[in-house]
Amino acid sequence: MTHDGIISRVREDIRASEQVRGVETIENARIYERYRAKKMGNEVDGRSKIVSSDVFETVEWMLPAIMDIFSQENGLPEYEPIGSEDEPAAEAMTQLVRYQFWRQNDGESILRQAIKDCLMYRPGGIIKYAWEKIVSKEKKSFQDLALEELAYLANHPDVSITGVTETGYGYNVDSVREVVDFDGPKFYLLPQNEFLRHPHAKSIDDAMFVAHKKKCTADYLRRMKGIGYYEKVDEALDKYKGGATDSDYAEQVRYATDGLAKDEEPSGDPARHMYDLYESYIQIDEDGDGILENRIIVTVGDVILRDIENPYGHPPFVVLRPIEDTHTFSGITLAELVEHIP
């Protein structure tokens, strides 16, 4: 499939998914206004102007009780051995995963906010997960190395030699060493306006298209290019100088409730210029054999920054829903059940 063909398929899914998001964002904005129990603007003089706080009270009353169930103190998560020979491995894995989620990823904060989102908003509380390797570079110099030591450095996979000077006592070497700062699972809480899904999907597993739409800076794109993660960044930055689209309606309402506005980035620094980036997890037939492949395609406008096989085999998202509504994606929120209580 050609570049234009891939872009056309991705855009078709984005447009359809944006329509779903547009419907849900209006409802989410209304629920947020009910949650804050602010005046609604249709008050009549001489009549009651009290706004019910049922949504706020229901959500805030339930949240601590739910968090208590899914707390680290209650031993979650826990791996159970199948046989007695599995007990040491199960215990070790339990301790590792608890450390990775609760400590390395601030799991308490992520889980609390995801549960609150699922009580209030459609399609639910959204958690994105990924395996990430974060590498930094450290400059280091060596003095008077023997030829064998120089050869060892030259063959080291994590060391790049930037300069060699021969002296009467050996070799002075300047090098850059890659240091692994983090190599493990990462979890991210997504706002509902950053999550897109195929309109026919009933779950993450059967979704032929899921995307993470996010606003990112030119600085972020260039840094990702620097580590070899994205390609054609300069083309995207030059082609889409208009920057990101306006903020989501529900996001605007959240700001307006406090008398604020979500305006464009005020800084004139080009490195802080914002762009719309779509990280799409899509089933697409790129090689023309009639079989869909699971791909990750990252785009800014019609520029493809990354196109790889999806190593997860499915979209790496979890959507929390408080009440299951069979054969639908979103389920039923607690907020919609109590917002109209007289």
GROMACS .gro file of C-alpha atoms in nm:
model
  342
    1MET     CA    1   0.000   0.000   0.000
    2THR     CA    2   0.131   0.346  -0.086
    3HIS     CA    3   0.188   0.628   0.161
    4ASP     CA    4  -0.125   0.807   0.037
    5GLY     CA    5  -0.327   0.486   0.066
    6ILE     CA    6  -0.222   0.436   0.428
    7ILE     CA    7  -0.301   0.799   0.515
    8SER     CA    8  -0.643   0.765   0.348
    9ARG     CA    9  -0.730   0.457   0.556
   10VAL     CA   10  -0.612   0.617   0.880
   11ARG     CA   11  -0.807   0.936   0.810
   12GLU     CA   12  -1.126   0.737   0.744
   13ASP     CA   13  -1.102   0.577   1.087
   14ILE     CA   14  -1.008   0.905   1.256
   15ARG     CA   15  -1.309   1.086   1.108
   16ALA     CA   16  -1.550   0.811   1.216
   17SER     CA   17  -1.397   0.796   1.564
   18GLU     CA   18  -1.406   1.174   1.606
   19GLN     CA   19  -1.782   1.166   1.547
   20VAL     CA   20  -1.823   0.925   1.839
   21ARG     CA   21  -1.602   1.141   2.056
   22GLY     CA   22  -1.802   1.451   1.959
   23VAL     CA   23  -2.124   1.296   2.087
   24GLU     CA   24  -1.968   1.180   2.414
   25THR     CA   25  -1.786   1.506   2.484
   26ILE     CA   26  -2.116   1.697   2.496
   27GLU     CA   27  -2.251   1.454   2.755
   28ASN     CA   28  -1.925   1.463   2.952
   29ALA     CA   29  -1.937   1.843   2.961
   30ARG     CA   30  -2.293   1.834   3.097
   31ILE     CA   31  -2.198   1.580   3.364
   32TYR     CA   32  -1.905   1.795   3.474
   33GLU     CA   33  -2.136   2.094   3.519
   34ARG     CA   34  -2.370   1.878   3.731
   35TYR     CA   35  -2.070   1.751   3.931
   36ARG     CA   36  -1.959   2.106   4.013
   37ALA     CA   37  -2.320   2.204   4.100
   38LYS     CA   38  -2.271   2.551   3.955
   39LYS     CA   39  -2.563   2.774   3.856
   40MET     CA   40  -2.698   2.672   3.518
   41GLY     CA   41  -2.777   3.018   3.377
   42ASN     CA   42  -3.151   2.958   3.347
   43GLU     CA   43  -3.241   3.070   3.699
   44VAL     CA   44  -3.559   3.278   3.746
   45ASP     CA   45  -3.584   3.564   3.997
   46GLY     CA   46  -3.812   3.484   4.286
   47ARG     CA   47  -3.767   3.107   4.247
   48SER     CA   48  -3.517   2.867   4.397
   49LYS     CA   49  -3.165   2.888   4.254
   50ILE     CA   50  -3.028   2.587   4.440
   51VAL     CA   51  -2.845   2.339   4.216
   52SER     CA   52  -2.848   1.977   4.331
   53SER     CA   53  -2.506   1.828   4.419
   54ASP     CA   54  -2.622   1.465   4.382
   55VAL     CA   55  -2.357   1.384   4.119
   56PHE     CA   56  -2.076   1.524   4.334
   57GLU     CA   57  -2.195   1.348   4.650
   58THR     CA   58  -2.246   1.011   4.479
   59VAL     CA   59  -1.904   1.011   4.311
   60GLU     CA   60  -1.710   1.134   4.612
   61TRP     CA   61  -1.895   0.897   4.849
   62MET     CA   62  -1.825   0.588   4.636
   63LEU     CA   63  -1.466   0.662   4.536
   64PRO     CA   64  -1.294   0.592   4.873
   65ALA     CA   65  -1.484   0.264   4.916
   66ILE     CA   66  -1.384   0.141   4.569
   67MET     CA   67  -1.023   0.249   4.619
   68ASP     CA   68  -1.013   0.055   4.944
   69ILE     CA   69  -1.099  -0.264   4.754
   70PHE     CA   70  -0.828  -0.214   4.493
   71SER     CA   71  -0.557  -0.092   4.730
   72GLN     CA   72  -0.202  -0.210   4.776
   73GLU     CA   73  -0.284  -0.282   5.139
   74ASN     CA   74  -0.537  -0.543   5.025
   75GLY     CA   75  -0.265  -0.731   4.841
   76LEU     CA   76  -0.337  -0.634   4.481
   77PRO     CA   77  -0.224  -0.745   4.235
   78GLU     CA   78  -0.137  -1.102   4.333
   79TYR     CA   79  -0.015  -1.395   4.124
   80GLU     CA   80  -0.137  -1.736   4.239
   81PRO     CA   81   0.079  -2.045   4.178
   82ILE     CA   82  -0.072  -2.338   3.989
   83GLY     CA   83   0.139  -2.594   4.175
   84SER     CA   84   0.371  -2.590   4.476
   85GLU     CA   85   0.673  -2.565   4.245
   86ASP     CA   86   0.538  -2.229   4.118
   87GLU     CA   87   0.517  -2.063   4.462
   88PRO     CA   88   0.862  -1.891   4.462
   89ALA     CA   89   0.812  -1.755   4.109
   90ALA     CA   90   0.456  -1.639   4.184
   91GLU     CA   91   0.569  -1.457   4.499
   92ALA     CA   92   0.860  -1.293   4.317
   93MET     CA   93   0.636  -1.182   4.030
   94THR     CA   94   0.377  -1.046   4.272
   95GLN     CA   95   0.634  -0.831   4.450
   96LEU     CA   96   0.782  -0.711   4.119
   97VAL     CA   97   0.448  -0.608   3.968
   98ARG     CA   98   0.337  -0.435   4.289
   99TYR     CA   99   0.658  -0.233   4.292
  100GLN     CA  100   0.628  -0.145   3.923
  101PHE     CA  101   0.265  -0.033   3.945
  102TRP     CA  102   0.236   0.125   4.290
  103ARG     CA  103   0.584   0.275   4.325
  104GLN     CA  104   0.740   0.330   3.982
  105ASN     CA  105   0.416   0.446   3.819
  106ASP     CA  106   0.233   0.612   4.113
  107GLY     CA  107  -0.041   0.353   4.068
  108GLU     CA  108  -0.257   0.492   4.349
  109SER     CA  109  -0.301   0.825   4.171
  110ILE     CA  110  -0.358   0.667   3.828
  111LEU     CA  111  -0.612   0.415   3.958
  112ARG     CA  112  -0.800   0.672   4.171
  113GLN     CA  113  -0.842   0.912   3.881
  114ALA     CA  114  -0.936   0.633   3.639
  115ILE     CA  115  -1.208   0.509   3.877
  116LYS     CA  116  -1.338   0.864   3.921
  117ASP     CA  117  -1.347   0.907   3.544
  118CYS     CA  118  -1.542   0.584   3.499
  119LEU     CA  119  -1.802   0.693   3.756
  120MET     CA  120  -1.856   1.019   3.567
  121TYR     CA  121  -1.764   1.007   3.201
  122ARG     CA  122  -1.808   0.812   2.881
  123PRO     CA  123  -1.655   0.588   2.760
  124GLY     CA  124  -1.504   0.530   3.109
  125GLY     CA  125  -1.173   0.552   3.292
  126ILE     CA  126  -0.899   0.504   3.034
  127ILE     CA  127  -0.553   0.369   3.117
  128LYS     CA  128  -0.288   0.327   2.851
  129TYR     CA  129   0.003   0.091   2.914
  130ALA     CA  130   0.333   0.041   2.736
  131TRP     CA  131   0.677  -0.108   2.785
  132GLU     CA  132   0.926   0.177   2.773
  133LYS     CA  133   1.301   0.200   2.775
  134ILE     CA  134   1.442   0.539   2.871
  135VAL     CA  135   1.806   0.591   2.782
  136SER     CA  136   2.029   0.889   2.860
  137LYS     CA  137   2.378   0.966   2.732
  138GLU     CA  138   2.677   1.028   2.955
  139LYS     CA  139   3.005   1.177   2.832
  140LYS     CA  140   3.317   1.017   2.971
  141SER     CA  141   3.692   1.054   2.905
  142PHE     CA  142   3.971   0.802   2.963
  143GLN     CA  143   4.341   0.873   2.992
  144ASP     CA  144   4.640   0.663   2.881
  145LEU     CA  145   4.450   0.351   2.777
  146ALA     CA  146   4.635   0.049   2.644
  147LEU     CA  147   4.551  -0.074   2.294
  148GLU     CA  148   4.356  -0.368   2.440
  149GLU     CA  149   4.148  -0.131   2.654
  150LEU     CA  150   4.077   0.090   2.353
  151ALA     CA  151   3.964  -0.216   2.156
  152TYR     CA  152   3.735  -0.317   2.442
  153LEU     CA  153   3.568   0.026   2.444
  154ALA     CA  154   3.533   0.024   2.066
  155ASN     CA  155   3.347  -0.308   2.078
  156HIS     CA  156   3.124  -0.220   2.374
  157PRO     CA  157   2.760  -0.199   2.256
  158ASP     CA  158   2.671   0.088   2.492
  159VAL     CA  159   2.974   0.308   2.418
  160SER     CA  160   3.036   0.537   2.121
  161ILE     CA  161   3.390   0.674   2.081
  162THR     CA  162   3.391   1.040   1.979
  163GLY     CA  163   3.766   1.108   1.980
  164VAL     CA  164   4.103   0.932   2.020
  165THR     CA  165   4.441   1.095   2.081
  166GLU     CA  166   4.760   0.892   2.093
  167THR     CA  167   5.012   0.990   2.363
  168GLY     CA  168   5.349   0.858   2.469
  169TYR     CA  169   5.176   0.656   2.740
  170GLY     CA  170   4.879   0.518   2.546
  171TYR     CA  171   4.551   0.664   2.417
  172ASN     CA  172   4.326   0.940   2.548
  173VAL     CA  173   3.967   0.860   2.459
  174ASP     CA  174   3.650   1.070   2.460
  175SER     CA  175   3.330   0.866   2.455
  176VAL     CA  176   2.955   0.873   2.507
  177ARG     CA  177   2.796   0.594   2.709
  178GLU     CA  178   2.428   0.504   2.698
  179VAL     CA  179   2.276   0.464   3.044
  180VAL     CA  180   1.942   0.287   3.088
  181ASP     CA  181   1.740   0.503   3.328
  182PHE     CA  182   1.424   0.294   3.305
  183ASP     CA  183   1.324  -0.030   3.134
  184GLY     CA  184   0.979  -0.155   3.228
  185PRO     CA  185   0.601  -0.101   3.214
  186LYS     CA  186   0.450   0.247   3.216
  187PHE     CA  187   0.087   0.341   3.278
  188TYR     CA  188  -0.085   0.663   3.171
  189LEU     CA  189  -0.427   0.805   3.253
  190LEU     CA  190  -0.592   0.944   2.939
  191PRO     CA  191  -0.855   1.219   2.932
  192GLN     CA  192  -1.165   1.107   2.743
  193ASN     CA  193  -1.103   1.364   2.467
  194GLU     CA  194  -0.766   1.200   2.385
  195PHE     CA  195  -0.917   0.854   2.328
  196LEU     CA  196  -1.063   0.757   1.990
  197ARG     CA  197  -1.224   0.426   1.896
  198HIS     CA  198  -1.396   0.264   1.600
  199PRO     CA  199  -1.771   0.340   1.614
  200HIS     CA  200  -1.862  -0.031   1.583
  201ALA     CA  201  -1.632  -0.150   1.861
  202LYS     CA  202  -1.790  -0.319   2.162
  203SER     CA  203  -1.460  -0.368   2.346
  204ILE     CA  204  -1.091  -0.289   2.312
  205ASP     CA  205  -1.022  -0.642   2.192
  206ASP     CA  206  -1.258  -0.627   1.893
  207ALA     CA  207  -1.181  -0.266   1.796
  208MET     CA  208  -1.030  -0.242   1.448
  209PHE     CA  209  -0.915   0.111   1.526
  210VAL     CA  210  -0.815   0.282   1.849
  211ALA     CA  211  -0.607   0.598   1.872
  212HIS     CA  212  -0.445   0.823   2.126
  213LYS     CA  213  -0.488   1.180   2.004
  214LYS     CA  214  -0.264   1.419   2.189
  215LYS     CA  215  -0.126   1.768   2.156
  216CYS     CA  216   0.251   1.777   2.163
  217THR     CA  217   0.517   2.042   2.123
  218ALA     CA  218   0.774   2.080   1.848
  219ASP     CA  219   1.033   2.014   2.118
  220TYR     CA  220   0.875   1.676   2.197
  221LEU     CA  221   0.869   1.574   1.830
  222ARG     CA  222   1.234   1.668   1.781
  223ARG     CA  223   1.339   1.479   2.094
  224MET     CA  224   1.158   1.168   1.971
  225LYS     CA  225   1.335   1.207   1.638
  226GLY     CA  226   1.667   1.237   1.822
  227ILE     CA  227   1.628   0.895   1.984
  228GLY     CA  228   1.524   0.736   1.655
  229TYR     CA  229   1.158   0.695   1.747
  230TYR     CA  230   1.001   0.924   1.484
  231GLU     CA  231   1.093   1.000   1.124
  232LYS     CA  232   1.007   1.295   0.895
  233VAL     CA  233   0.961   1.529   1.192
  234ASP     CA  234   1.104   1.830   1.010
  235GLU     CA  235   0.861   1.773   0.722
  236ALA     CA  236   0.566   1.764   0.963
  237LEU     CA  237   0.678   2.077   1.150
  238ASP     CA  238   0.729   2.269   0.827
  239LYS     CA  239   0.406   2.150   0.666
  240TYR     CA  240   0.172   2.210   0.960
  241LYS     CA  241   0.276   2.548   1.094
  242GLY     CA  242  -0.090   2.613   1.173
  243GLY     CA  243  -0.046   2.392   1.477
  244ALA     CA  244  -0.302   2.204   1.685
  245THR     CA  245  -0.679   2.228   1.660
  246ASP     CA  246  -0.894   2.395   1.922
  247SER     CA  247  -0.939   2.223   2.257
  248ASP     CA  248  -1.216   1.972   2.321
  249TYR     CA  249  -1.560   2.109   2.419
  250ALA     CA  250  -1.566   1.928   2.753
  251GLU     CA  251  -1.219   2.063   2.827
  252GLN     CA  252  -1.337   2.415   2.748
  253VAL     CA  253  -1.630   2.371   2.987
  254ARG     CA  254  -1.399   2.259   3.268
  255TYR     CA  255  -1.193   2.574   3.225
  256ALA     CA  256  -1.498   2.800   3.186
  257THR     CA  257  -1.650   2.666   3.510
  258ASP     CA  258  -1.364   2.835   3.696
  259GLY     CA  259  -1.381   3.150   3.483
  260LEU     CA  260  -1.081   3.051   3.271
  261ALA     CA  261  -1.028   2.985   2.902
  262LYS     CA  262  -0.822   2.721   2.723
  263ASP     CA  263  -0.651   2.944   2.468
  264GLU     CA  264  -0.365   2.880   2.231
  265GLU     CA  265  -0.011   2.848   2.364
  266PRO     CA  266   0.079   3.209   2.460
  267SER     CA  267   0.453   3.174   2.405
  268GLY     CA  268   0.605   3.274   2.075
  269ASP     CA  269   0.884   3.018   2.120
  270PRO     CA  270   0.870   2.787   1.814
  271ALA     CA  271   0.983   2.492   2.030
  272ARG     CA  272   0.658   2.526   2.229
  273HIS     CA  273   0.435   2.531   1.922
  274MET     CA  274   0.162   2.265   1.955
  275TYR     CA  275   0.069   1.994   1.704
  276ASP     CA  276  -0.204   1.729   1.686
  277LEU     CA  277  -0.046   1.383   1.695
  278TYR     CA  278  -0.244   1.064   1.634
  279GLU     CA  279  -0.097   0.739   1.764
  280SER     CA  280  -0.321   0.491   1.584
  281TYR     CA  281  -0.354   0.121   1.665
  282ILE     CA  282  -0.515  -0.003   1.347
  283GLN     CA  283  -0.597  -0.322   1.163
  284ILE     CA  284  -0.497  -0.254   0.804
  285ASP     CA  285  -0.393  -0.455   0.498
  286GLU     CA  286  -0.071  -0.277   0.406
  287ASP     CA  287   0.088  -0.556   0.200
  288GLY     CA  288  -0.219  -0.623  -0.017
  289ASP     CA  289  -0.258  -0.992   0.066
  290GLY     CA  290  -0.617  -0.951   0.188
  291ILE     CA  291  -0.519  -1.014   0.552
  292LEU     CA  292  -0.540  -0.738   0.814
  293GLU     CA  293  -0.222  -0.663   1.007
  294ASN     CA  294  -0.201  -0.502   1.350
  295ARG     CA  295   0.001  -0.182   1.302
  296ILE     CA  296   0.095   0.125   1.502
  297ILE     CA  297   0.087   0.430   1.275
  298VAL     CA  298   0.182   0.770   1.417
  299THR     CA  299   0.085   1.074   1.213
  300VAL     CA  300   0.087   1.453   1.222
  301GLY     CA  301  -0.147   1.566   0.946
  302ASP     CA  302  -0.068   1.347   0.646
  303VAL     CA  303   0.294   1.288   0.748
  304ILE     CA  304   0.368   0.939   0.883
  305LEU     CA  305   0.621   0.963   1.166
  306ARG     CA  306   0.615   0.592   1.254
  307ASP     CA  307   0.466   0.276   1.104
  308ILE     CA  308   0.551  -0.053   1.278
  309GLU     CA  309   0.396  -0.387   1.363
  310ASN     CA  310   0.200  -0.366   1.688
  311PRO     CA  311   0.411  -0.567   1.936
  312TYR     CA  312   0.115  -0.597   2.177
  313GLY     CA  313  -0.112  -0.761   1.918
  314HIS     CA  314  -0.401  -0.536   2.029
  315PRO     CA  315  -0.455  -0.174   2.139
  316PRO     CA  316  -0.274  -0.128   2.476
  317PHE     CA  317  -0.562   0.034   2.664
  318VAL     CA  318  -0.786  -0.060   2.955
  319VAL     CA  319  -1.129   0.102   2.987
  320LEU     CA  320  -1.295   0.090   3.331
  321ARG     CA  321  -1.676   0.094   3.332
  322PRO     CA  322  -1.890   0.095   3.652
  323ILE     CA  323  -2.201  -0.071   3.506
  324GLU     CA  324  -2.181  -0.305   3.210
  325ASP     CA  325  -2.425  -0.234   2.928
  326THR     CA  326  -2.409  -0.548   2.715
  327HIS     CA  327  -2.309  -0.513   2.350
  328THR     CA  328  -2.200  -0.151   2.392
  329PHE     CA  329  -1.857  -0.004   2.445
  330SER     CA  330  -1.920   0.264   2.706
  331GLY     CA  331  -2.142   0.102   2.966
  332ILE     CA  332  -2.349   0.314   3.206
  333THR     CA  333  -2.202   0.579   3.435
  334LEU     CA  334  -2.319   0.643   3.790
  335ALA     CA  335  -2.341   1.015   3.718
  336GLU     CA  336  -2.607   0.978   3.449
  337LEU     CA  337  -2.824   0.773   3.686
  338VAL     CA  338  -2.832   1.038   3.959
  339GLU     CA  339  -2.812   1.368   3.767
  340HIS     CA  340  -3.190   1.393   3.728
  341ILE     CA  341  -3.289   1.289   4.082
  342PRO     CA  342  -3.564   1.535   4.182
   0.00000   0.00000   0.00000
